[in-house]
């Protein structure tokens, strides 16, 4: 039973619960009109202390498509935190008005703090470089739709693996399924954190590392590209030096398998050339639509509408 639960990290939900959410999302995709009133009378708060386009708008669209209402802010400057109010007090206040909160915050662990003071479910919409579990659900729904399931995949993560919260979340989630393995492709400065590799070692999930995309692209079933995130760098010179480390173009795509898919949490800068967009293996804009559907399923479950 998911009603009233918080979603702070992917492991908060069991494998069977993730399957339940994805199955509901698939039902919504097939017949969205059957779900257009299930959240009537419910309110979602979107508290975004950090910029967002897809995540915030997809949450808001999801609730509106379910017949519910939305309130919140897209800029911390428009909230009382700009006056010095603590996160705990903000959450205590907002959760007394609404039925569910989706929150993005640049500080790692902020969502966990929020869940301790909230009177309603809290959904982590990204906390710094830590976790982004609803993007993980989006990625998993896309994988299930396009690859048929969650098992037996070689997943290549490319780009900023140090600060990439979507990478950390999806690695943790997909490691729970059988016969998956990972290839981490990055410069040394942006390598996946040790806590991720230590976790994979502890559960016996195989992984390798590489510094050249061309050397491994032919081995992957799913290529997950990421943006080098300027906002995560303290030193702008380091960002400038690393920002163009990996660019996926048509030439590199010729080295990939015919049934490989390319995912990206977006936004992109120049790590995927626009010439790749027309390739049938490019699935990142399909992810955008799947993101709304999976958030519809999640919200409906957490507020007890379904």
XYZ file of N, CA, C and O in Angstrom, residues 45 89 95 106 112 150 168 170 183 185 243 306:
48
model
N 1.503 20.434 -3.995
C 2.396 21.592 -3.860
C 3.703 21.290 -4.560
O 4.328 20.253 -4.311
N 10.092 24.668 8.843
C 8.899 25.495 9.033
C 8.115 25.651 7.739
O 6.878 25.678 7.741
N 2.472 21.672 4.190
C 1.817 20.362 4.288
C 0.480 20.434 5.018
O -0.308 19.489 4.957
N 18.563 22.289 -3.821
C 19.965 22.045 -4.182
C 20.787 21.357 -3.101
O 21.897 20.894 -3.369
N 14.824 14.399 2.651
C 14.685 13.571 3.855
C 14.290 14.429 5.045
O 13.412 14.047 5.837
N 13.152 -5.062 -17.200
C 14.224 -4.445 -16.430
C 15.444 -5.352 -16.248
O 16.382 -4.973 -15.548
N 23.008 8.204 -10.270
C 23.061 7.522 -8.976
C 21.740 6.791 -8.704
O 21.740 5.638 -8.260
N 19.328 5.786 -10.913
C 19.023 4.689 -11.828
C 19.953 3.503 -11.608
O 19.527 2.344 -11.725
N 28.419 0.140 -17.363
C 29.676 0.705 -17.848
C 29.637 2.198 -17.544
O 28.735 2.906 -18.011
N 31.248 5.751 -18.050
C 32.096 6.400 -19.044
C 32.240 7.869 -18.667
O 31.274 8.642 -18.736
N 33.412 20.441 -20.018
C 32.030 20.471 -20.478
C 31.810 19.781 -21.815
O 30.705 19.302 -22.100
N -6.116 5.763 -6.045
C -6.233 4.476 -6.750
C -5.583 3.370 -5.918
O -4.622 3.634 -5.190
